mmCIF file of C-alpha atoms and ligand atoms in Angstrom:
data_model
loop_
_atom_site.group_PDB
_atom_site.id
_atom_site.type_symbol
_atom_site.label_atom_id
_atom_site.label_comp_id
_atom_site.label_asym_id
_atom_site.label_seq_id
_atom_site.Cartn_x
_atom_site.Cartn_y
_atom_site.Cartn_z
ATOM 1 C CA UNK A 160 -129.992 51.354 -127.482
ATOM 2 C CA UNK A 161 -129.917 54.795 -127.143
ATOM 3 C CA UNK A 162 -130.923 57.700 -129.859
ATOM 4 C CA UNK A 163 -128.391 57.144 -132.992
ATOM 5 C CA UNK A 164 -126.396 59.943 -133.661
ATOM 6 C CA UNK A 165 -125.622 59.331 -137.369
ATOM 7 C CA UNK A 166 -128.808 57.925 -139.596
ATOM 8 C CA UNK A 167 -128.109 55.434 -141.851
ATOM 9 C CA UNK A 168 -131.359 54.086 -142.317
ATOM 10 C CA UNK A 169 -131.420 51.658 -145.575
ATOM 11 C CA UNK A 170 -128.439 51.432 -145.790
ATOM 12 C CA UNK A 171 -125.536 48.576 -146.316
ATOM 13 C CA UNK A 172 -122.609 48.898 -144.323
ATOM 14 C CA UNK A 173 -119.823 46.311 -144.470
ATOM 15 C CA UNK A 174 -117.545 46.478 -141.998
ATOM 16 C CA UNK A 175 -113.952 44.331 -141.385
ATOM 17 C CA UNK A 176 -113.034 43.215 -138.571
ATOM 18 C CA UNK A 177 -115.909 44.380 -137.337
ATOM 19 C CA UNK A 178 -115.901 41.560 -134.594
ATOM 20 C CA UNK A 179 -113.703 43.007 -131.885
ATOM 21 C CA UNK A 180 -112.153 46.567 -130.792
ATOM 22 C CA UNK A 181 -112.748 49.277 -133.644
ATOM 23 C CA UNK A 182 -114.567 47.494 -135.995
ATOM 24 C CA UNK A 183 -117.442 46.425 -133.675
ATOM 25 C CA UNK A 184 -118.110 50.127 -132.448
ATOM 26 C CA UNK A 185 -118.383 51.441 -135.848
ATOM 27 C CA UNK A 186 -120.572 47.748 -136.979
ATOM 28 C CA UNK A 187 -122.958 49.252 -133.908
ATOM 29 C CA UNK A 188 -123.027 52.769 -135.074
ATOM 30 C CA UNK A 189 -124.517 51.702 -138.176
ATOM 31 C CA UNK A 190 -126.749 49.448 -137.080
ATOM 32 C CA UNK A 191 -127.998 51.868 -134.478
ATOM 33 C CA UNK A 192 -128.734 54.579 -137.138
ATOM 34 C CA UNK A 193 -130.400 52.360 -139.150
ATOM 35 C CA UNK A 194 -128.586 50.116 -141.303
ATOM 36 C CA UNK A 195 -128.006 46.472 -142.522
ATOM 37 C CA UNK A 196 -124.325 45.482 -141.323
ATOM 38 C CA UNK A 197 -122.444 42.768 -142.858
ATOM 39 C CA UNK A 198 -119.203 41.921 -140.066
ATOM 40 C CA UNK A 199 -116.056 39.916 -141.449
ATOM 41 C CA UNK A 200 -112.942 38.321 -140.101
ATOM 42 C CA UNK A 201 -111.583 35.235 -140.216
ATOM 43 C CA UNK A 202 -112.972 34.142 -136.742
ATOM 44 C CA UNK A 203 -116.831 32.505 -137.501
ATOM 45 C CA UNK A 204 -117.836 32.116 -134.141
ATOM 46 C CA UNK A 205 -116.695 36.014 -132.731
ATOM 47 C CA UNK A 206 -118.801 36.892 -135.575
ATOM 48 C CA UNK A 207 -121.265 35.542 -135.485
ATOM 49 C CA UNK A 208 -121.553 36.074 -131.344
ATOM 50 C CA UNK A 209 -121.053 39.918 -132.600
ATOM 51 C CA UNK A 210 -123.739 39.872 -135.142
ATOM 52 C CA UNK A 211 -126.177 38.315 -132.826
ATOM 53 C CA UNK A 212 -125.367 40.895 -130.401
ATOM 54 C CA UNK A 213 -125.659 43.841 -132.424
ATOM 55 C CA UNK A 214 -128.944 42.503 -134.304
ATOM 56 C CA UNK A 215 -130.307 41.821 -130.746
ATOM 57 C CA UNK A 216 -129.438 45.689 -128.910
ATOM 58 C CA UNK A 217 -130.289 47.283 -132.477
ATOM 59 C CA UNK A 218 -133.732 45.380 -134.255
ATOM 60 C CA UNK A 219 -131.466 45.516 -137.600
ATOM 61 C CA UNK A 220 -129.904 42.685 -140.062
ATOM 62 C CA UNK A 221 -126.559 42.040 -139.100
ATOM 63 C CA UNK A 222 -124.694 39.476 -140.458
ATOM 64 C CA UNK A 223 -121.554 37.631 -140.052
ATOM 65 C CA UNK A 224 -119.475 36.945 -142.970
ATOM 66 C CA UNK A 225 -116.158 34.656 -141.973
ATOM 67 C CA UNK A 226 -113.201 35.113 -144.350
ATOM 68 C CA UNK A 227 -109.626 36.337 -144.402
ATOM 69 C CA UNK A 228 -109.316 40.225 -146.297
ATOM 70 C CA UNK A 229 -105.745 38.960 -147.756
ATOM 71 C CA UNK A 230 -107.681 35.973 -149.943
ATOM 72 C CA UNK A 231 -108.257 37.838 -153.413
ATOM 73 C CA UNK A 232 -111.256 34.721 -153.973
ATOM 74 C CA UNK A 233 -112.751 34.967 -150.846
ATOM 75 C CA UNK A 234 -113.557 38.694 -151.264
ATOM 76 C CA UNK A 235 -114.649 38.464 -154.734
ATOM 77 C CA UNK A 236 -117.415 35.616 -153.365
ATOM 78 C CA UNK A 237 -118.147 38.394 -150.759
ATOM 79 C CA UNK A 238 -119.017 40.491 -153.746
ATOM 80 C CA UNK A 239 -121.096 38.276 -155.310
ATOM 81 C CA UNK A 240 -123.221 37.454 -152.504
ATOM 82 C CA UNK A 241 -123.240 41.387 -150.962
ATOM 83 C CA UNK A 242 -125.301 41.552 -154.885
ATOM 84 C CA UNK A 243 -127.037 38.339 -154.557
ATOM 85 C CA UNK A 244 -128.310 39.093 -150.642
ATOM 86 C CA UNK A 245 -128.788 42.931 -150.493
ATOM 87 C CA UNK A 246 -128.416 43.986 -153.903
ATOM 88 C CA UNK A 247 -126.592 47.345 -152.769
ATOM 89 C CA UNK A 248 -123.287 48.335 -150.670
ATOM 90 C CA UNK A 249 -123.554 51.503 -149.353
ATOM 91 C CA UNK A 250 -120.682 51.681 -147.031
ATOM 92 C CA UNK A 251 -117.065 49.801 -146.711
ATOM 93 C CA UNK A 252 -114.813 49.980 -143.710
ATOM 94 C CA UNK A 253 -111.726 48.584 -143.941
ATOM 95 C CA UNK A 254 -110.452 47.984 -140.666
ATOM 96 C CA UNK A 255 -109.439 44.590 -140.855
ATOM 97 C CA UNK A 256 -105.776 44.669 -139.302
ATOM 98 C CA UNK A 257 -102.894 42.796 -137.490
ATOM 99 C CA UNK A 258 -99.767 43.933 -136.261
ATOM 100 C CA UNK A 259 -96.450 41.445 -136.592
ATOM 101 C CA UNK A 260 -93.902 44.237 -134.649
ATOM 102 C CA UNK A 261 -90.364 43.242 -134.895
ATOM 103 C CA UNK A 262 -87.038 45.351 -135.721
ATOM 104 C CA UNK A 263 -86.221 45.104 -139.301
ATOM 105 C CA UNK A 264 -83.014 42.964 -139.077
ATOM 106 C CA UNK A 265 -85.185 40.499 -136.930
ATOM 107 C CA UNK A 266 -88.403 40.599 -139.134
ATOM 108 C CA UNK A 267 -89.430 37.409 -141.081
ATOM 109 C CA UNK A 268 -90.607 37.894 -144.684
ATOM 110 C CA UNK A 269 -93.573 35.820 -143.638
ATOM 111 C CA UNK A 270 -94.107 38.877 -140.930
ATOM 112 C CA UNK A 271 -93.509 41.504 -143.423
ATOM 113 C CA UNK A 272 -95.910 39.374 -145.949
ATOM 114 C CA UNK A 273 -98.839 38.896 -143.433
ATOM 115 C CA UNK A 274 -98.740 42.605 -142.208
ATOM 116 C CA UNK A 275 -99.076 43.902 -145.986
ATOM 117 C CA UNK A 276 -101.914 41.154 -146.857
ATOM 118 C CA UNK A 277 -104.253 41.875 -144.499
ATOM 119 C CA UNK A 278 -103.685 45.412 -143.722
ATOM 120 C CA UNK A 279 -102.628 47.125 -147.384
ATOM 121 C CA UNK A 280 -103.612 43.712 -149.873
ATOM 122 C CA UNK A 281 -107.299 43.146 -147.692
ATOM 123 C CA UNK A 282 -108.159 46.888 -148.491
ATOM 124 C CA UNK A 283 -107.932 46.904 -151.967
ATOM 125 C CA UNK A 284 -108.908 43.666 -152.365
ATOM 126 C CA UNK A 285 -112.582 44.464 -150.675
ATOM 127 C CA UNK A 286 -112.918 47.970 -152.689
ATOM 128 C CA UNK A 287 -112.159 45.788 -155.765
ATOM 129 C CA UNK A 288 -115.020 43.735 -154.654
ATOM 130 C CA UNK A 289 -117.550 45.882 -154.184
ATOM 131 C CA UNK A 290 -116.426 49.313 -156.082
ATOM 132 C CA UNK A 291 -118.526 48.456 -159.134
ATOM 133 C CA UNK A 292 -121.745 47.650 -156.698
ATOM 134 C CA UNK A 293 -121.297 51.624 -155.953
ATOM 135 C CA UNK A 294 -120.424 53.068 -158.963
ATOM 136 C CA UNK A 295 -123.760 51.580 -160.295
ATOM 137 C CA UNK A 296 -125.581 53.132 -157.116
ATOM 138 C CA UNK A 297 -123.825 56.401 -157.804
ATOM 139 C CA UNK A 298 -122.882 56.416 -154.022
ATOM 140 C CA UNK A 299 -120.809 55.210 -151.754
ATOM 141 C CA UNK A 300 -118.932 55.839 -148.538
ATOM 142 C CA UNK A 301 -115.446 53.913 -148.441
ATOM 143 C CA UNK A 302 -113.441 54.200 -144.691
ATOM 144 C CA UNK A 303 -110.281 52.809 -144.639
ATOM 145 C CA UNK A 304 -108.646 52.674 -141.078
ATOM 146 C CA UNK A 305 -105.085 53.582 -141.120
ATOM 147 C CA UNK A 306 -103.060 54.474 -138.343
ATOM 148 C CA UNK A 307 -100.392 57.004 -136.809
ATOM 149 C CA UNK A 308 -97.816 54.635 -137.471
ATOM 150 C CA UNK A 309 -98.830 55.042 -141.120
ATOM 151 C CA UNK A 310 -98.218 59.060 -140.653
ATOM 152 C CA UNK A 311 -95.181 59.265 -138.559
ATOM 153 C CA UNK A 312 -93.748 55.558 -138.636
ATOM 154 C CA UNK A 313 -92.885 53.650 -135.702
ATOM 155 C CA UNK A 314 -90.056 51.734 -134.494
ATOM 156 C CA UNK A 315 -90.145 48.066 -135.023
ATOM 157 C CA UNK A 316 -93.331 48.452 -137.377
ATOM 158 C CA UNK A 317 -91.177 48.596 -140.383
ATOM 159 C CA UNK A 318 -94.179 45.885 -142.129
ATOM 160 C CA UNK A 319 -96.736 47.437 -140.302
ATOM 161 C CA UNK A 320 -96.255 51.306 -140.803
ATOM 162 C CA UNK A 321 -95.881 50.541 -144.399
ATOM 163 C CA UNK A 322 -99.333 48.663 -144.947
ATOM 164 C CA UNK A 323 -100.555 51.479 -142.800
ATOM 165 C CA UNK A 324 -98.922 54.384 -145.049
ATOM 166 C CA UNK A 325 -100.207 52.225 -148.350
ATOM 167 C CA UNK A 326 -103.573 52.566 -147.227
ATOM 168 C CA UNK A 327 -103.244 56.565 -147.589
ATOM 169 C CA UNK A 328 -101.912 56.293 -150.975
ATOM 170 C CA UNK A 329 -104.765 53.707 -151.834
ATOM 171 C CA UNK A 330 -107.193 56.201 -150.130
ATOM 172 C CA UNK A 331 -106.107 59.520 -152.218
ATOM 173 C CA UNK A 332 -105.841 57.307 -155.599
ATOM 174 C CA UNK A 333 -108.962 55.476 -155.154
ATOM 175 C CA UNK A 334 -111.019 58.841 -154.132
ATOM 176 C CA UNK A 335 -109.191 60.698 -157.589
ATOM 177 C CA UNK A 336 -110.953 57.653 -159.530
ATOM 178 C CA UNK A 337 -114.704 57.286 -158.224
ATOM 179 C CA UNK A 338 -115.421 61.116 -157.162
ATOM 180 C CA UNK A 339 -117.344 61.999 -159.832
ATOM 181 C CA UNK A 340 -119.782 58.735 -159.102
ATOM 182 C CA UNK A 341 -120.272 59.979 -155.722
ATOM 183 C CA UNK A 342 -118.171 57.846 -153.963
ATOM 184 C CA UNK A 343 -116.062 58.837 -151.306
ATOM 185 C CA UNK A 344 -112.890 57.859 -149.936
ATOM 186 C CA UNK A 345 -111.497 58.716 -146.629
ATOM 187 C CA UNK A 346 -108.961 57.115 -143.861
ATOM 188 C CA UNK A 347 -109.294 57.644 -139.955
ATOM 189 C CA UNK A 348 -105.274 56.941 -138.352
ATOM 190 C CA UNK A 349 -106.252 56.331 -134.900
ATOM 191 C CA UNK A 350 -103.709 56.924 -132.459
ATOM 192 C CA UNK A 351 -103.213 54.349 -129.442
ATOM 193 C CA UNK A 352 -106.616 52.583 -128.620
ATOM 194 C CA UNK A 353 -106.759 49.882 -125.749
ATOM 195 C CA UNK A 354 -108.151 46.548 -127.658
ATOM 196 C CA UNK A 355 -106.476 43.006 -128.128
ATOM 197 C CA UNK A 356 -104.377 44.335 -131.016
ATOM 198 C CA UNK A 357 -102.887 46.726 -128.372
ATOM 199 C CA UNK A 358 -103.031 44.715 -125.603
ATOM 200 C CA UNK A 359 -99.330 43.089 -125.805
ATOM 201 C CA UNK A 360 -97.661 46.168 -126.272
ATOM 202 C CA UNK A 361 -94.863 46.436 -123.017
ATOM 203 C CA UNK A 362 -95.797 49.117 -120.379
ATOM 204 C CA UNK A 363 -92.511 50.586 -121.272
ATOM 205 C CA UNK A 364 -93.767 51.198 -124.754
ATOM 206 C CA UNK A 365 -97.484 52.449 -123.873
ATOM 207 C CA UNK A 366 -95.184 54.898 -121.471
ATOM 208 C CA UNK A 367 -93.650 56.348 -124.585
ATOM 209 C CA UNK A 368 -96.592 56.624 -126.642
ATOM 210 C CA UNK A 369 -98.597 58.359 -123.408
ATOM 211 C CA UNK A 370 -96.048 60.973 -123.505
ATOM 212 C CA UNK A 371 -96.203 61.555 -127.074
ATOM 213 C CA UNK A 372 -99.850 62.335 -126.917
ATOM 214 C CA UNK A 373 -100.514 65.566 -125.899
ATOM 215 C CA UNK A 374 -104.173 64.509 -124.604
ATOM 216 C CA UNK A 375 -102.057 62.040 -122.407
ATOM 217 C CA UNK A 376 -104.496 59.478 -122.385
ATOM 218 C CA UNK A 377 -105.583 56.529 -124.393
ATOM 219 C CA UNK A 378 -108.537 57.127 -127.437
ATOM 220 C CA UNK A 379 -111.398 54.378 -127.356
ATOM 221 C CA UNK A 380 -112.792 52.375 -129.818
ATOM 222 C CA UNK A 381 -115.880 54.549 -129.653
ATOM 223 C CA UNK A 382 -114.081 57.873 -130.479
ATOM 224 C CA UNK A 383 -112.781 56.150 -133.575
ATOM 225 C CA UNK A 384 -115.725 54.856 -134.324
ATOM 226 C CA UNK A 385 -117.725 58.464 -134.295
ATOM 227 C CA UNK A 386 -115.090 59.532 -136.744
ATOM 228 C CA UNK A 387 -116.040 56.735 -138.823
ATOM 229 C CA UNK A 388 -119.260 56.818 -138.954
ATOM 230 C CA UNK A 389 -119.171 60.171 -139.755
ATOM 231 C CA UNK A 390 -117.183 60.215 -142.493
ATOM 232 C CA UNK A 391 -119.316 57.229 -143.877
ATOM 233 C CA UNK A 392 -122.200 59.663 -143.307
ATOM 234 C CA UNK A 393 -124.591 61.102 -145.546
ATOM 235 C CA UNK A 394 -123.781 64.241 -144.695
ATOM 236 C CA UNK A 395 -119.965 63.984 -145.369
ATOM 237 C CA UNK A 396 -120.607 64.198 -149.012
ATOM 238 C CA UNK A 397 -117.737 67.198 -150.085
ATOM 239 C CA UNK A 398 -114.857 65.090 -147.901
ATOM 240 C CA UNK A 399 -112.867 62.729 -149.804
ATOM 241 C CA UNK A 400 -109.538 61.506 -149.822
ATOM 242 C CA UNK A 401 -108.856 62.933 -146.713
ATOM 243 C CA UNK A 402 -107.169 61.031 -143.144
ATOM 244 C CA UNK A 403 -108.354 62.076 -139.951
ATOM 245 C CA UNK A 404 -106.508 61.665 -136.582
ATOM 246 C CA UNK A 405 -108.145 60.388 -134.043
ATOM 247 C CA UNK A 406 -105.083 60.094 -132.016
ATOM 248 C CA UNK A 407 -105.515 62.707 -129.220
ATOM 249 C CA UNK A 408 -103.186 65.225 -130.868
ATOM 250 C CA UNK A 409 -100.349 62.445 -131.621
ATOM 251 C CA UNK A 410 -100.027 63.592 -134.940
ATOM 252 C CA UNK A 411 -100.382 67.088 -136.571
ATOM 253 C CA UNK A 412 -100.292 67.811 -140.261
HETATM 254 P P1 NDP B 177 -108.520 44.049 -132.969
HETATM 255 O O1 NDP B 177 -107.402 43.078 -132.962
HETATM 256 O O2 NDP B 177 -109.347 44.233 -131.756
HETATM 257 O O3 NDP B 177 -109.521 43.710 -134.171
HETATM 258 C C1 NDP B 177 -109.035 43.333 -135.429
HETATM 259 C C2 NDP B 177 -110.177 42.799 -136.247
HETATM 260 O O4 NDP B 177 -109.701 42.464 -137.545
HETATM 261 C C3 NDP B 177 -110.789 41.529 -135.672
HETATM 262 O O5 NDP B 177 -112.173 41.513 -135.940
HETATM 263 C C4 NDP B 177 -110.087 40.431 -136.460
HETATM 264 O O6 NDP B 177 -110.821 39.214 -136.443
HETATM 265 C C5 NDP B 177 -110.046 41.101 -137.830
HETATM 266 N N1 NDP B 177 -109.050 40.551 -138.746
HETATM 267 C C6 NDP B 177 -107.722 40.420 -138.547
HETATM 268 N N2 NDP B 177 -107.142 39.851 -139.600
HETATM 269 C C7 NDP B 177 -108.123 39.612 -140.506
HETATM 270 C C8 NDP B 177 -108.148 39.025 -141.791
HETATM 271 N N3 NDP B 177 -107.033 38.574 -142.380
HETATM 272 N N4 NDP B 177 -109.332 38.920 -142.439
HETATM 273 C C9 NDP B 177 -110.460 39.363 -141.849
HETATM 274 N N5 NDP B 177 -110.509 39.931 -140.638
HETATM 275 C C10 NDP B 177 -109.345 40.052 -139.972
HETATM 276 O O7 NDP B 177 -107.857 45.424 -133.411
HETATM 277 P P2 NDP B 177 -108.327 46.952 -133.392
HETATM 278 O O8 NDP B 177 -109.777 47.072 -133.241
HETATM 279 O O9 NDP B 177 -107.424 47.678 -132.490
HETATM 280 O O10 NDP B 177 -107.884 47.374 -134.874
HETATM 281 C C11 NDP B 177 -108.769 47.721 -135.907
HETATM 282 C C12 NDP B 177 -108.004 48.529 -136.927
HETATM 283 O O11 NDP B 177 -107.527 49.725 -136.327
HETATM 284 C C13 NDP B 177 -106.774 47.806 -137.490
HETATM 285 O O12 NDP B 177 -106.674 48.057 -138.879
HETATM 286 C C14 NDP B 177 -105.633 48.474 -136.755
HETATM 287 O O13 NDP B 177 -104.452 48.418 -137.485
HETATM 288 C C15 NDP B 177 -106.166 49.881 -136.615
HETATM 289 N N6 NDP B 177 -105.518 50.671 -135.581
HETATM 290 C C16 NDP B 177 -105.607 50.275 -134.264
HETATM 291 C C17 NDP B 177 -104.975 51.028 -133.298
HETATM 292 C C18 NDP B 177 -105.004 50.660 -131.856
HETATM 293 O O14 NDP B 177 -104.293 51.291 -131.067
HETATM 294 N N7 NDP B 177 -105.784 49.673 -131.455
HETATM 295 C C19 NDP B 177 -104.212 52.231 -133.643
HETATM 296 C C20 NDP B 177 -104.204 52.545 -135.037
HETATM 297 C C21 NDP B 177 -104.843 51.787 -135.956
HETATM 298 P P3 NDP B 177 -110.105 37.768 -136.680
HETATM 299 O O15 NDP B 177 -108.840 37.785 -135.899
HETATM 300 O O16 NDP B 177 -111.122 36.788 -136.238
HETATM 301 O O17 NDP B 177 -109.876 37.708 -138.150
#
């Protein structure tokens, strides 16, 4: 790999979804500067494949760590064995996300319950897991990755830009509560990345979204991934509660 451009040497970085798209370019950020990465989603063997990938092009630990954000049980085991295994969690990203797009007088509840589980449920649930790892520590870095559907809303994401806008509120409260331990709490709201979450989407659609982007192109996973890692940086130690667009202008506050 190529020189890091954030350190994060001994550090702990947990990362969902950190298989695929987003997730993995932030997973090998961290391992690239330095750090131990733990990668979760439900799929084992993506992974695990990822893990053994990142471990291989970085020298570090990486992990995989197969469970589903929306279980409440499953991430308090997480917990327990982050302690048990490392002893420390220096950095959370939740990113773990799906999208069930429908107009509201079509949606299922089952769609609108899934969407808020993962997306909204999943990042509380692994904060709650881990929060009192960091407030021990007296640090912490906590990225939550929200989304300009979260900011603006979007048609036929009633479920969707909900969770998304949920994760803001979660971000401010959570920050309010843990700033004086030296935790931080930030959100990135990407704006239309290419990746299998976006890879449905009808050309008609993309079309729209294109023109609503003054950059008029699509972000990468990368360029949300630099915005992660910097915000889970050392050096972003007097930034919290805050969300960052990385959405090529989409959206401006
Ligand atoms: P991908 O579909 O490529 O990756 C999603 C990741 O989340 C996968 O690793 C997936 O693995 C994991 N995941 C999904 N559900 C769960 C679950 N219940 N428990 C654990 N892991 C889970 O999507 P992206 O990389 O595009 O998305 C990453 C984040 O970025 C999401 O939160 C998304 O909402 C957000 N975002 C994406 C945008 C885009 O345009 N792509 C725009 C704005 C925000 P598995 O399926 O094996 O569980």
């Amino acid at each position: 790999m190529s020189t890091p451009i954030f350190r994060f040497q001994d550090r702990v970085a947990l990362v969902t979804g950190g298989s695929r798209g987003i997730g993995r370019a932030a997973a090998e950020l961290f391992a690239q500067g330095g750090a131990s990465v733990i990668i979760v989603s439900r799929g084992k063997e993506q992974a695990e494949q990822t893990a053994a990938e990142i471990a291989a092009a970085s020298g570090q630990k990486v992990i995989a760590y197969p469970l589903d954000v929306a279980d409440f049980e499953q991430t308090q085991e997480m917990g327990k064995f982050i302690k048990a295994e490392f002893g420390r969690l220096d950095i959370l990203v939740n990113n773990a996300g799906i999208t069930r797009d429908e107009l509201l007088m079509r949606m299922s509840e089952q769609d609108w319950d899934d969407v808020l589980n993962v997306n909204l449920k999943g990042a509380w649930n692994c904060a709650k897991a881990v929060i009192r790892l960091m407030m021990k520590a007296r640090y912490g870095r906590i990225v939550n990755v929200t989304s300009v559907s979260g900011q603006a809303g979007q048609m036929g994401q009633t479920n969707y830009s909900a969770a998304k806008a949920g994760m803001i509120g979660l971000t401010k409260a959570l920050a309010r509560e843990v700033a004086s331990r030296g935790i931080t709490v930030n959100a990135v709201a990407p704006g239309y990345i290419p990746t299998a979450l976006t890879a449905d989407l009808p050309a008609e659609l993309v079309q729209q979204i294109l023109a609503a982007t003054p950059m008029g192109r699509m972000g990468t996973p990368e360029e949300v991934a630099f915005a992660i890692a910097f915000l889970a940086s050392e050096q972003a130690s007097y930034i919290t509660g805050q969300v960052l667009g990385v959405d090529g202008g989409m959206v401006m506050m």
